Amino acid sequence: MSHSRILDIAVSEFGRKGLEGASTRGIAAAAGTAMSSITYHFGGKEGLYAAAASHIDAEMADQMRSALSDGPVPEDAGDARAEIHRLLDRLAVQLITDRDAESSLFIMREQMHPTGAFDCFYRGTIGRMARRMVSLVGAATGAADRDARVTAMTLFGQVVVWRSSRALVDRLLDGPLDAGHEALVRHRIARNTDCILDRLSADQQEPQ
């Protein structure tokens, strides 16, 4: 039994039941491996939970690689805006439909009731995206740091809501959100993003 298979099952179990509710014995049984194997490789439930968080972060890093840059933030406002669009659109592709639903449950639990595992996400891909977005918003609009931070979270929020409020979305759309909605949602996110950035840019020109 590969580590990856055990971690996939652990992500699902921890996502649905939380750290306290999930059972390493149940995870071992679902993975078709001995309980001693989890103890040997991960040191127990807390170690497995931390490894599951790292597993999620590694998958996110791979999914976002094409849009999440580690290079210098563009100095040109138009280039910074274009990167904002690429980053949000790539994230939307992951969150609009049910791709990686188990990982999302795990992450949402950590957002609401953070444990030590949240540090893995903040040091990793989620934190990188947030910090990059703050810098990009500042470069694209000239906004001060506080405004850039608030705006960055607002921009992320319009994407994340499609996963975090899935039950409401399904009711409002009279059926499950699926790939058929993807183009429309991505288009609306892009238009909203431009409106938000345009307003923030205009705010910088108004007398204080």
mmCIF file with all atom_site columns, C-alpha atoms in Angstrom, residues 97 177-184:
data_model
loop_
_atom_site.group_PDB
_atom_site.id
_atom_site.type_symbol
_atom_site.label_atom_id
_atom_site.label_alt_id
_atom_site.label_comp_id
_atom_site.label_asym_id
_atom_site.label_entity_id
_atom_site.label_seq_id
_atom_site.pdbx_PDB_ins_code
_atom_site.Cartn_x
_atom_site.Cartn_y
_atom_site.Cartn_z
_atom_site.occupancy
_atom_site.B_iso_or_equiv
_atom_site.pdbx_formal_charge
_atom_site.auth_seq_id
_atom_site.auth_comp_id
_atom_site.auth_asym_id
_atom_site.auth_atom_id
_atom_site.pdbx_PDB_model_num
ATOM 1 C CA . THR A 1 97  ? -16.874 21.756 -9.830  1.00 0.00 ? 97  THR A CA 1
ATOM 2 C CA . LEU A 1 177 ? -22.931 22.885 -10.167 1.00 0.00 ? 177 LEU A CA 1
ATOM 3 C CA . ASP A 1 178 ? -20.938 21.124 -12.855 1.00 0.00 ? 178 ASP A CA 1
ATOM 4 C CA . ALA A 1 179 ? -18.579 21.721 -15.736 1.00 0.00 ? 179 ALA A CA 1
ATOM 5 C CA . GLY A 1 180 ? -21.459 23.130 -17.760 1.00 0.00 ? 180 GLY A CA 1
ATOM 6 C CA . HIS A 1 181 ? -21.468 26.216 -15.532 1.00 0.00 ? 181 HIS A CA 1
ATOM 7 C CA . GLU A 1 182 ? -17.719 26.679 -15.659 1.00 0.00 ? 182 GLU A CA 1
ATOM 8 C CA . ALA A 1 183 ? -17.433 29.143 -18.542 1.00 0.00 ? 183 ALA A CA 1
ATOM 9 C CA . LEU A 1 184 ? -20.207 31.391 -17.217 1.00 0.00 ? 184 LEU A CA 1
#
